[in-house]
Short mmCIF file of C-alpha atoms and ligand atoms in Angstrom, two decimals:
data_model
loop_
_atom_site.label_atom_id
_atom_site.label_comp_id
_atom_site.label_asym_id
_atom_site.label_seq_id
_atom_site.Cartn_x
_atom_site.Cartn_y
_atom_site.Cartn_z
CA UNK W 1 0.00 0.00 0.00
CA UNK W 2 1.42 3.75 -0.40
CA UNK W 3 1.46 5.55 2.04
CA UNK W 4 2.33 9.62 2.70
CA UNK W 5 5.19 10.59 5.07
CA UNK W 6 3.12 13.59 5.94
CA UNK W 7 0.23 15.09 7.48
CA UNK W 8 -2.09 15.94 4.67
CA UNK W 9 -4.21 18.52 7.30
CA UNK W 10 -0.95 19.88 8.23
CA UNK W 11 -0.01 20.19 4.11
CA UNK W 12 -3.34 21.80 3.25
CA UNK W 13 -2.73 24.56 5.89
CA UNK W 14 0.50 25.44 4.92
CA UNK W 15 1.14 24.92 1.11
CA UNK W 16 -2.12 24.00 -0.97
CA UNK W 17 -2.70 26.43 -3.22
CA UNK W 18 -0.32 29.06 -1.77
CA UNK W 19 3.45 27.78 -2.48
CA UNK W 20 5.81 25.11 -3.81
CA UNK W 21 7.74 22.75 -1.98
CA UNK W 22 9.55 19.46 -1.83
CA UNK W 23 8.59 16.90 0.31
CA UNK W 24 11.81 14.65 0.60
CA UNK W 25 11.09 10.85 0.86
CA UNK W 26 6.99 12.05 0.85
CA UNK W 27 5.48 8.72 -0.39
CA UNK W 28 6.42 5.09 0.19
CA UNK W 29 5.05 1.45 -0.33
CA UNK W 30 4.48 -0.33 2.90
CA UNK W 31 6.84 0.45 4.72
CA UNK W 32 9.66 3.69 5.01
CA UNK W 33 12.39 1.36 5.21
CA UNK W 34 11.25 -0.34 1.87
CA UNK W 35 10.83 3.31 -0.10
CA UNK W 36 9.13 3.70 -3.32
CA UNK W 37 8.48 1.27 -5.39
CA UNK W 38 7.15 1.96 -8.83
CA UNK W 39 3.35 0.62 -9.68
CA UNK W 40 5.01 0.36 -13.31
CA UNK W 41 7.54 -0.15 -15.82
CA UNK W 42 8.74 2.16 -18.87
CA UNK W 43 7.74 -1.08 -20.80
CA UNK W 44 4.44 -0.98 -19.42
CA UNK W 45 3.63 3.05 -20.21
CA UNK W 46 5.24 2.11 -23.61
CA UNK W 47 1.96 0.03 -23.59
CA UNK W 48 -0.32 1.71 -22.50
CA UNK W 49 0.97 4.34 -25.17
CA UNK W 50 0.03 2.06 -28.05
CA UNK W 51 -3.94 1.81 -26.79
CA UNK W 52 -6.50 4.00 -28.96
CA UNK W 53 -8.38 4.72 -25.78
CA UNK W 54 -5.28 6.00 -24.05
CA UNK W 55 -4.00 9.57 -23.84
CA UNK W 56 -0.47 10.06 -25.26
CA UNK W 57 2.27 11.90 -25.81
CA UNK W 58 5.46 12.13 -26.99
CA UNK W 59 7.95 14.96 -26.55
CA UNK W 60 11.83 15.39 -27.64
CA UNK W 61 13.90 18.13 -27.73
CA UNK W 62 17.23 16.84 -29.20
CA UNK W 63 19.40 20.00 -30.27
CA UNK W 64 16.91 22.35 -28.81
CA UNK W 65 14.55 21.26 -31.78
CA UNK W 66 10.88 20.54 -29.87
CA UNK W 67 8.94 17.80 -31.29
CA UNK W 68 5.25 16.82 -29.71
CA UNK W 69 3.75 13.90 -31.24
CA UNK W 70 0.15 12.37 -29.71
CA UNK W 71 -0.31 8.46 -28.97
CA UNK W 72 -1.73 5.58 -29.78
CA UNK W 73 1.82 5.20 -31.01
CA UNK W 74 3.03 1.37 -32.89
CA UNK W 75 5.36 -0.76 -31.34
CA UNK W 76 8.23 0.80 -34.17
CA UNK W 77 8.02 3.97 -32.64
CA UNK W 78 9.93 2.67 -29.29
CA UNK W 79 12.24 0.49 -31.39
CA UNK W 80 15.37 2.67 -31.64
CA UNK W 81 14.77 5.89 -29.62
CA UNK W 82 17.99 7.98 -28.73
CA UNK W 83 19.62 7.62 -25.26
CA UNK W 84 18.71 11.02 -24.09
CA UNK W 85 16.22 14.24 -24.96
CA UNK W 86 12.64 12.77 -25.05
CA UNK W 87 10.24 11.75 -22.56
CA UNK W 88 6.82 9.55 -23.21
CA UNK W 89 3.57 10.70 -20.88
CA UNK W 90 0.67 8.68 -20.48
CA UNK W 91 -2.19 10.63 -19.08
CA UNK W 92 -4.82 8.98 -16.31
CA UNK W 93 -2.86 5.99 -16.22
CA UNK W 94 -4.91 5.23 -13.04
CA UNK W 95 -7.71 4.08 -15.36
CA UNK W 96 -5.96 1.71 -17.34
CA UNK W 97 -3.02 0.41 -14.70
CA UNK W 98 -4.48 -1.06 -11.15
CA UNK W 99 -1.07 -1.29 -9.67
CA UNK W 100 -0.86 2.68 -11.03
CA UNK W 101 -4.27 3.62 -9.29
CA UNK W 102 -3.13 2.38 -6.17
CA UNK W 103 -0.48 4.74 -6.06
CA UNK W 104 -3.28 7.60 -6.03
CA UNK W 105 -5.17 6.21 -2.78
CA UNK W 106 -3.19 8.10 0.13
CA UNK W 107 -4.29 11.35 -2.18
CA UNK W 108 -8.01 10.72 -1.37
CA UNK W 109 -7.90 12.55 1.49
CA UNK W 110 -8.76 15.32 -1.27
CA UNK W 111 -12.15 16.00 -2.35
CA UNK W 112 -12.75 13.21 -5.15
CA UNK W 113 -14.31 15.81 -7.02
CA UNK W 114 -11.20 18.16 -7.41
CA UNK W 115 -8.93 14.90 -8.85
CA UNK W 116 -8.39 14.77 -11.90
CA UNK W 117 -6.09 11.69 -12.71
CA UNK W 118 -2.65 10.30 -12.74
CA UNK W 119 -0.79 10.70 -15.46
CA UNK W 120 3.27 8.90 -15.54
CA UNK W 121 6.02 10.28 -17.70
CA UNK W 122 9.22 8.69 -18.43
CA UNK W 123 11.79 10.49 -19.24
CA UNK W 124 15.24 9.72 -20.81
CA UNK W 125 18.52 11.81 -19.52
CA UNK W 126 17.23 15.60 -20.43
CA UNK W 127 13.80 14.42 -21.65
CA UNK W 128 11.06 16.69 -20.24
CA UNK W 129 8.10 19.17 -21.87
CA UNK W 130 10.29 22.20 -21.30
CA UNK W 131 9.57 25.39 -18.63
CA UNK W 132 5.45 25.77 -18.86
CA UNK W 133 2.63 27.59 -16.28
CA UNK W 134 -0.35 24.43 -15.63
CA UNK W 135 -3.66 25.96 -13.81
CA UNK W 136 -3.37 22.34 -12.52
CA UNK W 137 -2.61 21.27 -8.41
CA UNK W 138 -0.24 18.79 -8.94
CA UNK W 139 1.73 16.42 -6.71
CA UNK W 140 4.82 15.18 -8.77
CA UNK W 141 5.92 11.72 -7.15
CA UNK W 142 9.36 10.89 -8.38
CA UNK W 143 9.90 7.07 -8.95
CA UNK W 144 12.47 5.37 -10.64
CA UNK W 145 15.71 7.88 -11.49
CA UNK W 146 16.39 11.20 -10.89
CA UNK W 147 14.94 14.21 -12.25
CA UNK W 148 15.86 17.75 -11.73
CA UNK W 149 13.19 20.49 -11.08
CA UNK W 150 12.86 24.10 -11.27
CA UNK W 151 10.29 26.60 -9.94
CA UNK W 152 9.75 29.87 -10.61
CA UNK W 153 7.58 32.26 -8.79
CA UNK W 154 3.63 32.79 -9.53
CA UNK W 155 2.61 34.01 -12.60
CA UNK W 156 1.13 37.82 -12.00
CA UNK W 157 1.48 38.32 -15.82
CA UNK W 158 5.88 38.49 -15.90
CA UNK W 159 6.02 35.59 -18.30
CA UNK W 160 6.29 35.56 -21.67
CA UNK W 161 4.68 32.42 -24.16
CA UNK W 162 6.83 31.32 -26.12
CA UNK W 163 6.26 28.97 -29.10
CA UNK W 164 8.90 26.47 -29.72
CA UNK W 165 6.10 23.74 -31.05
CA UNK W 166 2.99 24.47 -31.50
CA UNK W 167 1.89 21.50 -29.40
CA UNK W 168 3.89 22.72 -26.67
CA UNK W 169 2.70 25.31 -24.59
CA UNK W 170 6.14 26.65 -23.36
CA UNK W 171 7.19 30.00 -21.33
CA UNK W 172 10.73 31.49 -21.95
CA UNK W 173 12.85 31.06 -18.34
CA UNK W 174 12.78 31.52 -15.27
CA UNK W 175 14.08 32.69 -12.06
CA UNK W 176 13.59 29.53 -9.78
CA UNK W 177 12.43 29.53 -6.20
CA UNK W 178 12.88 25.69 -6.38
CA UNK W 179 15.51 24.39 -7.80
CA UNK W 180 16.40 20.89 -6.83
CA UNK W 181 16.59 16.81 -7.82
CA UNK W 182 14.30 14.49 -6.85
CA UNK W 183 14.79 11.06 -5.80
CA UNK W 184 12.43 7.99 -5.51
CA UNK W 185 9.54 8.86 -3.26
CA UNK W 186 10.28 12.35 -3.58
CA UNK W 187 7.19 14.80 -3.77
CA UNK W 188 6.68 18.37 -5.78
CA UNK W 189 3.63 19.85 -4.96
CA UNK W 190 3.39 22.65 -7.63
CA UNK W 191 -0.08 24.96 -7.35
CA UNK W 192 -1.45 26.65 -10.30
CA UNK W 193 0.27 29.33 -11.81
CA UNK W 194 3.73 28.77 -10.91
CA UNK W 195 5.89 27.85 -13.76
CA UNK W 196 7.76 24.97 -13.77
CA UNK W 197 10.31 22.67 -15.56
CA UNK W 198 11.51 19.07 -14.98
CA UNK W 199 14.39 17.55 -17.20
CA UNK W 200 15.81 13.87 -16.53
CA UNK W 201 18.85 13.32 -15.21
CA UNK W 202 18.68 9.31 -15.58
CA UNK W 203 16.30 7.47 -16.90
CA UNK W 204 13.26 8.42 -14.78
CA UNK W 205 9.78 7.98 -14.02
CA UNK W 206 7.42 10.81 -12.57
CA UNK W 207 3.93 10.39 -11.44
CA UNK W 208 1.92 13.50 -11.31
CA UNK W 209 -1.21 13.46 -9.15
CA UNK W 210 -3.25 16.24 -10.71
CA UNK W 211 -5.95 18.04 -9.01
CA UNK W 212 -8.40 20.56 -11.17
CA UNK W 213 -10.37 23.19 -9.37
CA UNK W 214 -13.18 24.43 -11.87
CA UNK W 215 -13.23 27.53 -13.48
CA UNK W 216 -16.00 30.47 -13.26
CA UNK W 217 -16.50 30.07 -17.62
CA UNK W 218 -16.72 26.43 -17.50
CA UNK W 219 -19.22 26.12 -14.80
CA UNK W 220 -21.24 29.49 -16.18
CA UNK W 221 -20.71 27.58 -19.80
CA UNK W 222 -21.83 24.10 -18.64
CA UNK W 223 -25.00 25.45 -16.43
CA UNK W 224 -26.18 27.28 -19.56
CA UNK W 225 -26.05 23.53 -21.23
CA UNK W 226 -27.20 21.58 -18.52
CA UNK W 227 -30.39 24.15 -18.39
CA UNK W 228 -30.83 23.78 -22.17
CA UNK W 229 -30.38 20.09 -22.15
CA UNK W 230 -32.86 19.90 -19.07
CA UNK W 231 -35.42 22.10 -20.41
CA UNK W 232 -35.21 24.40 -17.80
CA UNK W 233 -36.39 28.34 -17.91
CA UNK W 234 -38.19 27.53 -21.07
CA UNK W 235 -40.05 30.98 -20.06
CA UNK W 236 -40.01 34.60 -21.59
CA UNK W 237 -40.30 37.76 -19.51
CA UNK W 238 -43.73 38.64 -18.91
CA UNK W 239 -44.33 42.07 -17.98
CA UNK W 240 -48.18 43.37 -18.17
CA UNK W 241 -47.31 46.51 -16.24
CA UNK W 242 -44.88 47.18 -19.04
CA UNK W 243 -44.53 51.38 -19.58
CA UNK W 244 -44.50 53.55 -22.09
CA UNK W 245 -41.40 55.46 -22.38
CA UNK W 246 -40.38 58.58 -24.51
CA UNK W 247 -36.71 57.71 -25.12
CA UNK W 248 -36.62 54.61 -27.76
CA UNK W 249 -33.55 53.58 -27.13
CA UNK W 250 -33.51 53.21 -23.56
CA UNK W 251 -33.72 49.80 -21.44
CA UNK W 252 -35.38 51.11 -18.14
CA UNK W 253 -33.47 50.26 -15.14
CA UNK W 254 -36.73 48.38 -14.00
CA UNK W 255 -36.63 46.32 -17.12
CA UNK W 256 -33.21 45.27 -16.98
CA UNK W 257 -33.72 44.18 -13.02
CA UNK W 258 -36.21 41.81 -14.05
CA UNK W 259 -34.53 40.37 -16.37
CA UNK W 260 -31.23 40.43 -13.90
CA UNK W 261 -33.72 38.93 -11.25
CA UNK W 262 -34.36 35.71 -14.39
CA UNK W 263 -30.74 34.80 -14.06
CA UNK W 264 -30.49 34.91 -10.49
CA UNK W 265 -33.89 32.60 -9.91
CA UNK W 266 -32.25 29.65 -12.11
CA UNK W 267 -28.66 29.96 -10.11
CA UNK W 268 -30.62 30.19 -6.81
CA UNK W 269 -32.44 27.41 -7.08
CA UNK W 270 -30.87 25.01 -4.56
CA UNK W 271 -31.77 21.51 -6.16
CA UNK W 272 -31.07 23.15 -9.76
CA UNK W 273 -27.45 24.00 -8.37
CA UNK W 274 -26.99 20.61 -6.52
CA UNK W 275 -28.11 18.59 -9.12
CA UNK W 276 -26.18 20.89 -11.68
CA UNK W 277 -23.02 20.82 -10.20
CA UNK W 278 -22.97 17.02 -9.18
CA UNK W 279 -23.45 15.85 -13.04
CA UNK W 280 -20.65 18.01 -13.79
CA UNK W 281 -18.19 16.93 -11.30
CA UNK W 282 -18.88 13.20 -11.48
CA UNK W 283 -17.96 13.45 -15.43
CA UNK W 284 -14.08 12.35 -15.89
CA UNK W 285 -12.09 13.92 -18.43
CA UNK W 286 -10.58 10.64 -19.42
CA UNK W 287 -11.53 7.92 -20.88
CA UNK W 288 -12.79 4.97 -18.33
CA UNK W 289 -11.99 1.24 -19.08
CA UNK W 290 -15.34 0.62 -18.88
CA UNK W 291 -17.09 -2.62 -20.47
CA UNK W 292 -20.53 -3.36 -20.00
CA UNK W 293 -21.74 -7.14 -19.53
CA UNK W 294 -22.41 -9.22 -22.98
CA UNK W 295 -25.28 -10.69 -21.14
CA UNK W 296 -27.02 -8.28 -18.58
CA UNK W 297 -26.93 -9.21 -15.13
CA UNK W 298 -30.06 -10.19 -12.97
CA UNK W 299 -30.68 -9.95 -9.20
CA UNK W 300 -30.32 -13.12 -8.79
CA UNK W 301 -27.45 -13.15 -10.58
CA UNK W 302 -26.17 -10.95 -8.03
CA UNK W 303 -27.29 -12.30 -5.15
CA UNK W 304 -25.73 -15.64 -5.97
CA UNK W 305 -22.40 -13.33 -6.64
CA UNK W 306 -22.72 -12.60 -2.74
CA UNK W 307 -22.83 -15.97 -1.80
CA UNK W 308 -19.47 -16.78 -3.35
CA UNK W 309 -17.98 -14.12 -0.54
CA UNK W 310 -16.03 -11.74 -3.24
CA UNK W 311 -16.66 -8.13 -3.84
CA UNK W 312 -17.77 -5.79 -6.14
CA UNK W 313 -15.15 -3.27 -7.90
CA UNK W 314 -15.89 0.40 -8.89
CA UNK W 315 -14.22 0.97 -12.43
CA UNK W 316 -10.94 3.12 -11.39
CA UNK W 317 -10.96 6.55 -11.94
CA UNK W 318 -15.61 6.61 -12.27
CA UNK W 319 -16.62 9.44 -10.29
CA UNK W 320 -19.14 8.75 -8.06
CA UNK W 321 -20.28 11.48 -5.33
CA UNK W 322 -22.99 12.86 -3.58
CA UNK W 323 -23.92 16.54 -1.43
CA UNK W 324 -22.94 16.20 2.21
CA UNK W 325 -26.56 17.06 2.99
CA UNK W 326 -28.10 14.56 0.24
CA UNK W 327 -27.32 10.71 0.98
CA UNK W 328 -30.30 9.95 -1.51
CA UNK W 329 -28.79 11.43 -4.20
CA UNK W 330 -25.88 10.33 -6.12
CA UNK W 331 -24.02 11.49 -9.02
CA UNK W 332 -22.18 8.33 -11.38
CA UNK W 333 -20.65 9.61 -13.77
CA UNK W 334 -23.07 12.52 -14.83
CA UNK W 335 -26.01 10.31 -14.08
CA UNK W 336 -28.40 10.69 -11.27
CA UNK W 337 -29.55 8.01 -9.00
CA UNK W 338 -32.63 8.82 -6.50
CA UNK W 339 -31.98 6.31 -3.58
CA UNK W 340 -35.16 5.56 -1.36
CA UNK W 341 -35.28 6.45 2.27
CA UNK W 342 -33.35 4.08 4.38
CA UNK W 343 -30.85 3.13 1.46
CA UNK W 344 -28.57 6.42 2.15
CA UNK W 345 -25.70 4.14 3.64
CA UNK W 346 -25.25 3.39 -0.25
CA UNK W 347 -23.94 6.94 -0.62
CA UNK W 348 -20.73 5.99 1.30
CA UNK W 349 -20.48 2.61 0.15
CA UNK W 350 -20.60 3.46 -3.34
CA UNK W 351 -19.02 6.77 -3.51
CA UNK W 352 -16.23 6.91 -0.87
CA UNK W 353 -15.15 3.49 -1.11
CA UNK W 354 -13.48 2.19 -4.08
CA UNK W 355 -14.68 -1.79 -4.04
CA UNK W 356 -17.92 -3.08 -1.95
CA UNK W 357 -16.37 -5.52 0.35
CA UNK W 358 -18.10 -8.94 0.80
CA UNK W 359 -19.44 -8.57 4.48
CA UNK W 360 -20.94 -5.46 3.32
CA UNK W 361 -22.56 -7.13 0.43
CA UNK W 362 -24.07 -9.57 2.24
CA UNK W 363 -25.66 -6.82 4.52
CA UNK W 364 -27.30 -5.75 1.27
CA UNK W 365 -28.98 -8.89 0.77
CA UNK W 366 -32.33 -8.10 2.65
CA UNK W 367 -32.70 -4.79 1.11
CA UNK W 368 -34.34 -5.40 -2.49
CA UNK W 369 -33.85 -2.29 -3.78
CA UNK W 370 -30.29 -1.96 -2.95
CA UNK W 371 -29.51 -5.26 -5.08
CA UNK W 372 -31.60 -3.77 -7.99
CA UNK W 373 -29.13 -0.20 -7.96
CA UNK W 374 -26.27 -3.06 -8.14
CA UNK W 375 -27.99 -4.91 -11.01
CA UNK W 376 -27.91 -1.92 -12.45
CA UNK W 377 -24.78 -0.31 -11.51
CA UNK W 378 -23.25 -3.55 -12.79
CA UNK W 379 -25.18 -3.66 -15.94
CA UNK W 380 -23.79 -0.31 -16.94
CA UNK W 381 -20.34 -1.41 -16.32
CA UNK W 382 -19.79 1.26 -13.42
CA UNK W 383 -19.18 -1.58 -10.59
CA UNK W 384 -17.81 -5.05 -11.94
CA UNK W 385 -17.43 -8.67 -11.18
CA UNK W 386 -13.57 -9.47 -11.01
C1 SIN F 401 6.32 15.81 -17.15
O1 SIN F 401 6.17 14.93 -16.30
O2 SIN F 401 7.12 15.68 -18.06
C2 SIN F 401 5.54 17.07 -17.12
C3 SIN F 401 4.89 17.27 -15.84
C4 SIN F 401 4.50 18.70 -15.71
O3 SIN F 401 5.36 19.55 -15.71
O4 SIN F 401 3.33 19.03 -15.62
CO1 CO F 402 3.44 20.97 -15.65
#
């Protein structure tokens, strides 16, 4: 199991969101004494690279010259790579790689909604994307190798964009505030807006636990479709005490406060908002290894499952969540699910924990309508039989 050297409460007080910093020797497997231990292999991302549903990239920068080239990529493209200046990324590796996801459990003492994903770069002596601003949170686990970083101070605007490849978005340098190697089981914690740049000094793996906090346009952008797509405020303005006026052109202050008073009713209406806002966070970015059964499953079906005493998985990286005053609601991956009085222990057991553990199967077994939201969590591919 990984586990964090550090307080996470104590973290969040001090650095999230504010500053940089290195966490030296910040996440190990098991044990301290045994250190990090990487969930994967460069042979293994080279894999996952060649997969159509996989996010990929691949960046060199031999002589200065930057090249950016998206996955799936064939097997020839690995076959006789130089020994320095490129690095291979593999983004949300945690869907795809169970040994990878694992690595992203000590981090869930984050709001699941503000993860994004896990995505692993390897990196060859030098390889790296070059000096770049993310509006990502991002913890930077250093596995295999060394690689050396550099921070620079936020952005307020000082930076200039420069375009080396135009599938690269790259700043010119820096002045660092960081500027130091990492080691296995080394952390960066980099907030949004500071610029940063990582270059190999050994063959090396990084692990970047990213964390995206939504933005005012996107969630102005995607109420305006979730209303449209929900039919809702399908009304005009209706104003029967309408006035004459003399001036033509004029909107009358009382006129444009009603229709100012429109927009705020739909984005104060608490179970709009709720409901709104927990579609939208339980979408993933990424594409989820999801499969749905050939043959759809039936309750009894399940309950036999139970009897055989193994669990239920959640597909890694599915978002499931709910309101912390709303058990009976829950949000799978933009869809809704109403759950009846009495079933609100569901909430946690689907949405907090990552697999539904035997015993707590079996304490399903009496409740009917918990087995049929399995059945059909199952029969959607969201939960699976291993
Ligand atoms: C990388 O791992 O090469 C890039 C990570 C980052 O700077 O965001
Ligand atoms: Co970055």
């Amino acid at each position: 199991m990984y586990q964090l050297s550090f307080s996470f409460s104590e973290f969040m007080a001090e650095y999230w969101q504010k500053k940089p910093t290195i966490i030296k020797g910040g996440l190990f497997f098991d044990t301290p004494q045994q250190g990090f231990v990487d969930p994967l292999s460069p042979n293994e991302l080279a894999g996952l690279a060649m997969e159509e549903e996989i996010d990929s990239r691949f960046v060199s920068n031999l002589n200065d010259d930057w090249q950016a080239e998206h996955g799936p990529f064939a097997e020839e493209k690995f076959a006789d790579l130089s020994e320095t200046n490129w690095s291979l990324i593999v983004q949300a590796a945690n869907h795809w790689h169970p040994q990878a996801a694992d690595l992203v459990a000590p981090f869930k003492a984050m709001p699941g909604w503000l993860f994004d994903d896990l995505m692993v770069s390897f990196a060859v002596p030098n390889g790296g994307v070059g000096p770049h601003i993310d509006q990502y949170d991002v913890f930077i686990c250093q596995g295999m190798g060394k690689r050396h970083w550099r921070v620079g101070a936020k952005d307020e605007g000082q930076y200039e964009e420069v375009c080396r490849n135009s599938a690269l978005r790259q700043i010119d340098s820096f002045d660092a505030i960081i500027d130091d190697t990492l080691e296995p089981g080394d952390i960066l914690y980099i907030p949004p807006g500071f610029p940063h740049d990582g270059y190999a000094l050994e063959a090396s793996l990084s692990y970047s636990v990213g964390f995206r906090s939504p933005k005012e346009q996107e969630l102005l952008s995607n109420f305006a479709d979730y209303v449209l797509a929900h039919d809702i405020g399908d009304v005009h303005l209706h104003n029967p005490d309408q006035k004459a006026q003399s001036a033509n052109g004029m909107i009358q202050r009382h006129d444009a406060n009603l229709m100012s008073d429109m927009l705020k009713r739909a984005t104060q209406e608490p179970m709009l908002i709720d409901n709104f806002l927990g579609c939208m966070l339980s979408q993933s970015r990424h594409q989820l290894n999801m499969v749905a059964p050939e043959e759809e499953w039936t309750m009894d079906d399940i309950m036999q499952h139970i009897q055989t005493g193994e669990g239920l998985y959640k597909v890694s990286g599915l978002r499931a969540l709910y309101l912390e005053d709303n058990k009976n609601t829950l949000f799978i991956n933009g869809e809704v699910f109403i759950l009846k009085t009495g079933l609100e222990p569901l909430a946690s057991i689907l949405c907090d924990e990552e697999w539904i553990e035997s015993q707590t199967l079996a304490s399903l077994t009496s409740i009917p309508a918990a087995i049929q939201l399995l059945t059909e969590l199952l029969n959607k591919g969201y939960w699976f039989i291993e």
